[in-house]
Coordinates of C-alpha atoms in Angstrom, one line a residue:
M1 CA 6.5 -35.7 13.2
I2 CA 4.8 -34.4 10.0
S3 CA 7.2 -32.2 8.0
I4 CA 5.8 -29.4 5.9
A5 CA 7.0 -26.9 3.3
L6 CA 5.0 -23.8 2.9
L7 CA 5.3 -22.1 -0.6
G8 CA 4.4 -18.4 -0.3
F9 CA 4.0 -16.2 2.7
G10 CA 1.5 -13.5 1.5
T11 CA -1.9 -12.8 2.9
V12 CA -3.1 -16.5 2.9
G13 CA 0.2 -18.0 3.8
S14 CA 0.8 -15.7 6.8
G15 CA -2.8 -16.2 7.9
F16 CA -2.4 -20.0 7.7
Y17 CA 0.8 -19.8 9.7
E18 CA -0.7 -17.6 12.4
I19 CA -3.6 -20.0 12.9
L20 CA -1.3 -23.0 13.0
K21 CA 0.9 -21.5 15.6
R22 CA -2.0 -20.1 17.7
E23 CA -3.9 -23.5 17.6
E24 CA -1.0 -25.8 17.3
E25 CA -1.8 -28.0 20.3
K26 CA -5.4 -28.5 19.3
I27 CA -4.5 -29.2 15.7
E28 CA -1.8 -31.8 16.7
E29 CA -4.4 -33.4 19.0
K30 CA -6.7 -33.8 16.0
I31 CA -4.0 -35.3 13.9
N32 CA -2.4 -37.3 16.7
D33 CA 1.1 -36.3 15.7
K34 CA 3.4 -33.3 15.8
V35 CA 3.5 -30.8 12.9
S36 CA 6.6 -28.9 11.9
I37 CA 6.9 -26.1 9.2
K38 CA 10.4 -27.0 8.1
Y39 CA 10.6 -24.5 5.1
I40 CA 8.9 -21.4 4.0
L41 CA 9.5 -20.4 0.4
V42 CA 9.6 -16.6 -0.3
N43 CA 10.7 -14.3 -3.1
D44 CA 12.5 -11.7 -1.1
L45 CA 14.7 -12.9 1.7
S46 CA 15.5 -9.4 2.9
K47 CA 11.9 -8.8 4.3
N48 CA 11.5 -8.8 8.0
R49 CA 9.3 -11.8 9.0
E50 CA 9.8 -11.9 12.8
Q51 CA 6.7 -14.0 13.4
I52 CA 8.4 -17.0 11.8
S53 CA 9.9 -19.4 14.3
S54 CA 13.7 -19.7 14.4
D55 CA 13.6 -23.4 13.7
T56 CA 11.9 -22.8 10.3
I57 CA 14.2 -22.3 7.2
V58 CA 13.2 -19.3 5.1
T59 CA 14.4 -19.9 1.6
D60 CA 14.0 -18.7 -2.0
S61 CA 15.0 -22.1 -3.4
F62 CA 12.3 -24.6 -4.3
E63 CA 15.1 -26.9 -5.4
K64 CA 16.3 -27.1 -1.8
I65 CA 12.8 -28.1 -0.7
I66 CA 12.0 -30.7 -3.3
A67 CA 15.4 -32.3 -2.7
D68 CA 14.5 -32.9 1.0
E69 CA 13.2 -36.4 1.2
N70 CA 11.8 -35.8 4.7
I71 CA 9.2 -33.3 3.6
D72 CA 5.7 -35.0 3.8
I73 CA 3.3 -32.2 2.7
I74 CA 3.9 -29.2 0.4
I75 CA 1.4 -26.3 0.7
E76 CA 1.3 -24.1 -2.4
L77 CA 0.0 -20.6 -1.6
I78 CA 1.9 -18.6 -4.3
G79 CA -1.1 -18.2 -6.6
G80 CA -1.0 -17.8 -10.4
E81 CA 0.2 -20.3 -12.9
T82 CA 4.0 -19.8 -13.0
P83 CA 5.9 -21.2 -11.2
A84 CA 3.1 -22.7 -9.0
L85 CA 2.0 -25.3 -11.6
D86 CA 5.6 -26.6 -12.0
Y87 CA 6.0 -26.8 -8.2
I88 CA 2.8 -28.7 -7.7
K89 CA 3.5 -31.2 -10.5
R90 CA 7.0 -31.8 -9.2
S91 CA 5.8 -32.2 -5.7
L92 CA 3.2 -34.8 -6.7
S93 CA 5.7 -36.6 -8.9
A94 CA 8.0 -36.8 -5.8
E95 CA 5.1 -38.5 -3.9
K96 CA 4.5 -35.5 -1.7
I97 CA 1.0 -34.6 -0.6
V98 CA 0.0 -31.2 -1.9
I99 CA -2.4 -28.6 -0.5
T100 CA -3.3 -25.6 -2.6
A101 CA -5.6 -22.6 -2.7
N102 CA -4.9 -22.1 -6.4
K103 CA -8.3 -22.0 -8.1
L104 CA -6.8 -21.2 -11.5
L105 CA -4.6 -24.3 -11.5
V106 CA -7.2 -26.6 -10.0
A107 CA -9.9 -25.5 -12.5
N108 CA -7.6 -25.6 -15.6
Y109 CA -5.6 -28.7 -14.8
F110 CA -8.1 -30.6 -12.7
K111 CA -7.9 -34.0 -14.5
E112 CA -4.1 -33.8 -15.0
L113 CA -3.4 -33.1 -11.3
I114 CA -5.8 -35.7 -10.0
K115 CA -4.3 -38.4 -12.3
L116 CA -0.7 -37.3 -11.4
A117 CA -1.6 -37.7 -7.7
E118 CA -3.2 -41.1 -8.3
K119 CA -0.2 -42.3 -10.4
N120 CA 2.2 -41.4 -7.5
K121 CA -0.1 -42.8 -4.8
T122 CA -0.5 -39.4 -3.2
H123 CA -3.2 -36.8 -3.0
I124 CA -4.0 -33.1 -3.7
F125 CA -6.3 -31.1 -1.4
F126 CA -7.9 -27.8 -2.5
E127 CA -10.6 -26.8 0.0
A128 CA -9.1 -23.3 0.1
S129 CA -9.5 -22.8 -3.6
T130 CA -13.2 -22.1 -3.4
A131 CA -15.3 -19.9 -1.1
G132 CA -12.7 -19.4 1.5
G133 CA -14.4 -19.9 4.9
I134 CA -17.3 -22.1 3.7
P135 CA -16.4 -25.8 3.4
V136 CA -18.0 -26.2 0.0
I137 CA -15.5 -28.7 -1.5
N138 CA -15.9 -31.0 1.5
M139 CA -19.7 -30.6 1.2
V140 CA -19.9 -31.4 -2.5
E141 CA -17.2 -34.1 -2.5
D142 CA -17.7 -35.9 0.8
Y143 CA -20.9 -35.0 2.6
L144 CA -23.1 -35.4 -0.5
A145 CA -21.3 -38.5 -1.8
G146 CA -24.5 -40.5 -1.3
D147 CA -26.6 -37.9 -2.9
K148 CA -27.3 -36.8 -6.5
I149 CA -26.6 -33.1 -7.0
N150 CA -28.7 -31.6 -9.7
E151 CA -27.9 -27.9 -9.4
L152 CA -25.3 -25.5 -8.0
H153 CA -25.8 -21.8 -7.8
G154 CA -23.4 -19.5 -6.0
I155 CA -22.1 -16.1 -5.2
L156 CA -18.5 -17.2 -5.3
N157 CA -16.5 -14.0 -5.7
G158 CA -16.3 -11.7 -2.6
T159 CA -14.7 -8.8 -4.5
T160 CA -17.6 -8.3 -6.9
N161 CA -20.2 -9.0 -4.2
Y162 CA -18.6 -6.3 -2.1
I163 CA -18.5 -3.8 -5.0
L164 CA -22.2 -4.4 -5.9
S165 CA -23.2 -4.2 -2.2
V166 CA -21.5 -0.9 -1.7
M167 CA -22.8 0.5 -5.0
E168 CA -26.3 -0.4 -3.9
K169 CA -26.0 1.0 -0.4
E170 CA -24.1 4.2 -1.1
T171 CA -25.1 5.0 -4.8
V172 CA -21.5 5.4 -5.9
S173 CA -19.8 4.5 -9.1
M174 CA -17.9 1.3 -9.8
P175 CA -14.4 2.9 -10.1
E176 CA -14.9 4.6 -6.7
T177 CA -16.0 1.3 -5.1
I178 CA -13.1 -0.6 -6.6
K179 CA -10.7 1.9 -4.9
K180 CA -12.5 1.3 -1.6
A181 CA -12.3 -2.5 -2.1
Q182 CA -8.6 -2.3 -2.8
A183 CA -7.9 -0.2 0.3
L184 CA -9.7 -2.8 2.4
G185 CA -7.8 -5.7 0.7
Y186 CA -10.9 -7.1 -0.9
A187 CA -9.6 -6.4 -4.5
E188 CA -6.2 -6.9 -6.2
Q189 CA -4.4 -3.9 -7.8
D190 CA -5.5 -5.5 -11.1
P191 CA -9.1 -6.6 -10.4
S192 CA -9.8 -7.7 -13.9
S193 CA -10.1 -11.4 -13.0
D194 CA -12.7 -10.6 -10.5
L195 CA -14.6 -8.0 -12.5
G196 CA -14.5 -10.2 -15.7
G197 CA -16.0 -13.2 -13.8
L198 CA -12.9 -15.4 -14.2
D199 CA -12.4 -15.9 -10.5
A200 CA -16.1 -17.1 -10.1
L201 CA -15.7 -19.2 -13.3
Y202 CA -12.8 -21.2 -11.9
K203 CA -14.6 -21.9 -8.7
I204 CA -17.9 -23.1 -10.3
V205 CA -15.8 -25.3 -12.7
I206 CA -14.1 -27.0 -9.6
L207 CA -17.4 -27.6 -7.9
A208 CA -19.0 -28.9 -11.1
N209 CA -16.1 -31.3 -11.7
L210 CA -16.6 -32.7 -8.2
A211 CA -20.4 -32.8 -8.3
F212 CA -20.7 -34.4 -11.7
S213 CA -17.4 -36.4 -11.9
C214 CA -16.2 -34.6 -15.0
A215 CA -13.3 -32.4 -16.1
V216 CA -14.7 -29.2 -17.6
N217 CA -12.6 -26.9 -19.7
P218 CA -13.1 -23.4 -18.4
E219 CA -12.8 -22.0 -21.9
D220 CA -16.0 -23.8 -22.9
I221 CA -18.1 -21.9 -20.3
Y222 CA -20.1 -18.7 -20.9
C223 CA -18.6 -16.1 -18.6
K224 CA -19.7 -12.5 -18.2
G225 CA -18.6 -10.3 -15.3
I226 CA -19.9 -7.1 -13.8
K227 CA -17.8 -4.5 -15.8
G228 CA -20.8 -3.0 -17.5
I229 CA -23.0 -2.6 -14.4
T230 CA -23.5 1.0 -13.3
S231 CA -25.2 2.7 -10.3
Y232 CA -28.2 3.4 -12.7
D233 CA -28.7 -0.4 -13.2
I234 CA -28.6 -0.9 -9.4
M235 CA -31.0 2.0 -8.8
Y236 CA -33.5 0.8 -11.5
A237 CA -33.3 -2.8 -10.2
E238 CA -34.1 -1.6 -6.7
E239 CA -37.2 0.2 -8.0
L240 CA -38.3 -2.9 -9.7
G241 CA -37.9 -5.0 -6.5
Y242 CA -34.5 -6.6 -7.5
K243 CA -30.9 -6.7 -6.5
I244 CA -27.9 -7.4 -8.9
K245 CA -25.6 -10.2 -8.0
L246 CA -22.9 -12.1 -9.9
I247 CA -24.1 -15.7 -10.0
A248 CA -22.1 -18.8 -11.0
A249 CA -24.2 -21.9 -11.8
A250 CA -23.9 -25.5 -12.9
K251 CA -27.0 -27.5 -13.7
R252 CA -27.6 -31.1 -14.7
E253 CA -29.8 -31.4 -17.8
D254 CA -31.0 -34.3 -19.9
S255 CA -28.6 -33.5 -22.7
G256 CA -25.6 -32.5 -20.5
L257 CA -24.5 -29.7 -18.2
R258 CA -25.3 -26.0 -18.3
I259 CA -22.5 -24.0 -16.6
F260 CA -22.2 -20.2 -16.7
V261 CA -21.2 -17.0 -14.8
S262 CA -23.3 -13.9 -15.2
P263 CA -24.8 -11.0 -13.4
F264 CA -28.5 -11.5 -12.5
L265 CA -31.4 -9.5 -11.2
I266 CA -32.6 -11.4 -8.2
K267 CA -35.8 -10.8 -6.2
K268 CA -35.2 -9.2 -2.8
D269 CA -36.6 -12.2 -1.0
D270 CA -34.2 -14.6 -2.8
D271 CA -31.7 -16.4 -0.5
F272 CA -28.9 -14.8 -2.4
A273 CA -30.2 -11.2 -1.6
S274 CA -28.9 -11.6 2.0
T275 CA -25.3 -12.3 0.8
V276 CA -23.7 -8.9 1.2
G277 CA -20.2 -7.4 1.4
A278 CA -17.4 -9.8 0.7
D279 CA -19.4 -12.9 1.8
N280 CA -19.9 -15.9 -0.5
S281 CA -22.9 -18.3 -0.6
L282 CA -23.7 -21.6 -2.4
E283 CA -27.1 -23.1 -3.1
I284 CA -27.2 -26.9 -3.7
K285 CA -30.2 -28.7 -5.1
S286 CA -30.1 -32.5 -4.7
E287 CA -32.2 -35.6 -4.5
N288 CA -31.8 -36.3 -0.8
L289 CA -31.6 -32.8 0.7
N290 CA -33.7 -31.0 -1.9
H291 CA -32.3 -27.5 -1.0
L292 CA -29.2 -26.6 0.9
F293 CA -27.9 -23.0 1.3
L294 CA -24.5 -22.2 2.7
K295 CA -23.2 -18.7 3.4
G296 CA -20.0 -17.2 5.0
P297 CA -16.8 -15.3 4.4
G298 CA -15.5 -16.0 1.0
A299 CA -12.0 -14.8 1.1
G300 CA -9.4 -13.1 3.3
K301 CA -6.4 -14.0 5.5
F302 CA -8.1 -16.0 8.2
P303 CA -11.1 -17.6 6.4
T304 CA -8.9 -19.0 3.6
G305 CA -6.1 -19.8 6.1
N306 CA -8.6 -21.7 8.1
A307 CA -9.5 -23.8 5.0
V308 CA -5.9 -24.6 4.5
I309 CA -5.8 -25.9 8.2
F310 CA -8.8 -28.0 7.4
D311 CA -6.9 -29.6 4.5
L312 CA -3.8 -30.0 6.6
I313 CA -5.7 -32.1 9.1
K314 CA -7.1 -34.3 6.2
A315 CA -3.7 -34.5 4.5
S316 CA -2.1 -35.6 7.8
R317 CA -4.6 -38.3 8.3
F318 CA -4.0 -39.4 4.7
L319 CA -0.3 -39.6 5.4
L320 CA -0.8 -41.5 8.6
G321 CA -3.1 -44.0 6.9
D322 CA -6.2 -43.0 8.8
Y323 CA -7.8 -41.4 5.7
K324 CA -7.2 -43.2 2.5
K325 CA -9.2 -41.0 0.2
S326 CA -9.3 -41.5 -3.6
R327 CA -11.1 -39.4 -6.1
S328 CA -13.1 -40.8 -9.0
K329 CA -10.9 -42.6 -11.5
K330 CA -13.6 -42.1 -14.0
F331 CA -14.2 -38.8 -15.6
N332 CA -17.6 -38.6 -17.3
N333 CA -17.6 -37.1 -20.8
I334 CA -20.4 -34.7 -20.4
K335 CA -21.7 -32.3 -23.1
I336 CA -21.6 -28.6 -22.0
N337 CA -24.8 -27.0 -23.2
R338 CA -24.5 -23.4 -24.6
K339 CA -26.1 -20.7 -22.4
S340 CA -27.2 -19.0 -25.6
D341 CA -29.8 -21.7 -26.0
F342 CA -31.4 -21.2 -22.6
K343 CA -34.6 -19.2 -22.3
Q344 CA -35.0 -16.6 -19.6
S345 CA -36.4 -13.1 -18.9
F346 CA -34.1 -10.1 -19.3
Y347 CA -33.7 -6.6 -17.9
I348 CA -32.7 -4.2 -20.7
R349 CA -31.6 -0.6 -20.3
L350 CA -31.2 1.7 -23.3
Q351 CA -30.6 5.4 -23.8
I352 CA -32.9 7.2 -26.2
E353 CA -33.8 10.7 -27.3
K354 CA -36.7 12.1 -25.2
N355 CA -39.4 11.6 -27.8
D356 CA -42.7 9.7 -27.4
S357 CA -42.7 8.5 -31.0
I358 CA -39.4 6.7 -30.4
I359 CA -40.9 4.9 -27.3
K360 CA -43.9 4.0 -29.4
N361 CA -41.7 2.5 -32.2
I362 CA -39.8 0.4 -29.6
K363 CA -43.0 -0.7 -27.9
S364 CA -44.4 -1.7 -31.2
M365 CA -41.4 -3.8 -32.1
F366 CA -41.6 -5.6 -28.7
D367 CA -45.4 -6.1 -29.0
E368 CA -45.1 -7.5 -32.5
S369 CA -42.7 -10.1 -31.2
N370 CA -44.7 -10.6 -27.9
L371 CA -41.5 -10.0 -26.0
A372 CA -42.0 -7.1 -23.6
D373 CA -43.4 -7.7 -20.1
M374 CA -42.9 -4.2 -18.9
I375 CA -41.5 -0.9 -20.4
L376 CA -40.7 1.9 -18.1
K377 CA -39.2 5.3 -18.7
D378 CA -37.3 7.6 -16.3
G379 CA -39.0 10.9 -16.8
S380 CA -37.1 12.6 -14.0
S381 CA -34.2 13.5 -16.1
D382 CA -33.8 17.2 -17.2
T383 CA -31.6 16.2 -20.1
P384 CA -32.8 15.6 -23.7
L385 CA -31.8 11.9 -23.1
L386 CA -34.2 9.3 -21.7
P387 CA -33.3 6.0 -20.0
L388 CA -35.7 3.3 -21.0
I389 CA -36.1 0.1 -19.0
I390 CA -37.6 -3.1 -20.5
L391 CA -38.3 -6.4 -18.8
T392 CA -38.8 -9.1 -21.4
R393 CA -40.6 -12.4 -21.5
K394 CA -38.5 -15.6 -21.7
I395 CA -36.1 -15.7 -24.7
S396 CA -32.6 -16.9 -25.3
I397 CA -29.7 -14.5 -24.9
Q398 CA -28.7 -15.2 -28.5
K399 CA -32.1 -14.1 -29.8
I400 CA -32.5 -11.1 -27.5
E401 CA -29.1 -9.8 -28.5
K402 CA -30.0 -10.2 -32.2
F403 CA -33.4 -8.5 -31.6
M404 CA -31.7 -5.6 -29.8
E405 CA -29.5 -5.0 -32.9
Y406 CA -32.7 -4.0 -34.8
V407 CA -33.8 -1.9 -31.9
E408 CA -30.5 -0.1 -31.8
N409 CA -31.0 0.9 -35.4
I410 CA -34.2 2.8 -34.7
N411 CA -33.7 6.5 -35.2
G412 CA -33.3 8.1 -31.8
V413 CA -32.0 5.1 -30.0
L414 CA -28.5 6.1 -28.8
T415 CA -27.1 3.0 -27.1
I416 CA -28.0 -0.3 -25.5
N417 CA -26.5 0.1 -22.0
N418 CA -27.1 -3.3 -20.5
I419 CA -28.8 -6.7 -21.0
I420 CA -29.0 -8.7 -17.7
P421 CA -31.0 -11.9 -17.1
L422 CA -33.5 -12.3 -14.3
K423 CA -33.0 -15.2 -11.9
E424 CA -36.1 -17.5 -11.7

């Protein structure tokens, strides 16, 4: 009998529990042993949780759980840093196997948690931390173990992908779309981690750590979310033959790794263009497989709950001695190259007074620097303001931002609305 403590019974916790109960016989057959949820840790004991079996102890005391020597596996589905980090560390120190969906902790404490598990001859599993219903952790860590991964690109945040998809389809503002996403359960009441790109950042850091055997500090990574994107940007991108997507990427280079999160204009025939709604996708470029593209549900009660089940089966096999898995004891010290040094083309939207001489001045500046590939104006507006769209040739983000400071000082240029890179 494998004895389990489940920490947290929110969306993912209840989804995992429901799947486990529904498919219990099949799961136990895979494991070749019985599985028992002995404890479920919750904050509020007064809530009605009639779906929980009577033989499971519902408690608000982690101390009671950690003191029970018969617990084999602890599944952390609380989220956030406190108290989850303390619970995970104490569980590993007590030689318990840990399963977690906590991307924030896995990304920020990756090396520490791996080493702590190794020290106590146990293991930590975190398939559910990244891309929900797509087994990307297993793919990068195990399936491609005999391969050399060179690049990872992904749409790894379902909330922002849903928001951008709805804005594109219905031509509505971002605040309106966020409300719709919240009503459907795709966005938190405070969606700042999603909108700011942090959620995608944590996921690409986890994948990069596994793919390149390193321990990247998320604070070292360039991260820009979708907060500044408007329905105008989406409309102009559409007219130019593009869609806007939030892309997280990690790329092997001669001098180190380039890792970043940023919105991109992508061509309509790009693989990522077909990733719509709350779905996630991951593109892997490697020596053996050349190009691999995975797509599926990125979050939600059952996709993420299913990933926890996947880890439970692996954790049970580890416990029973059928799956003695160990992660790399060596963490490569790899330089993180700054995204500001990387040259690419950009979409720029600025607001100017409706005056041909201003356009002439801007065009002259870009021509002198040999930067503009295309300059378009939206002449349909009846207002005295004119949106101007510029597609640049390849230049670093640092240089284009500096250049646009000079453009912004031209008399009649009111504001630089957006600077978004184009995906090659």
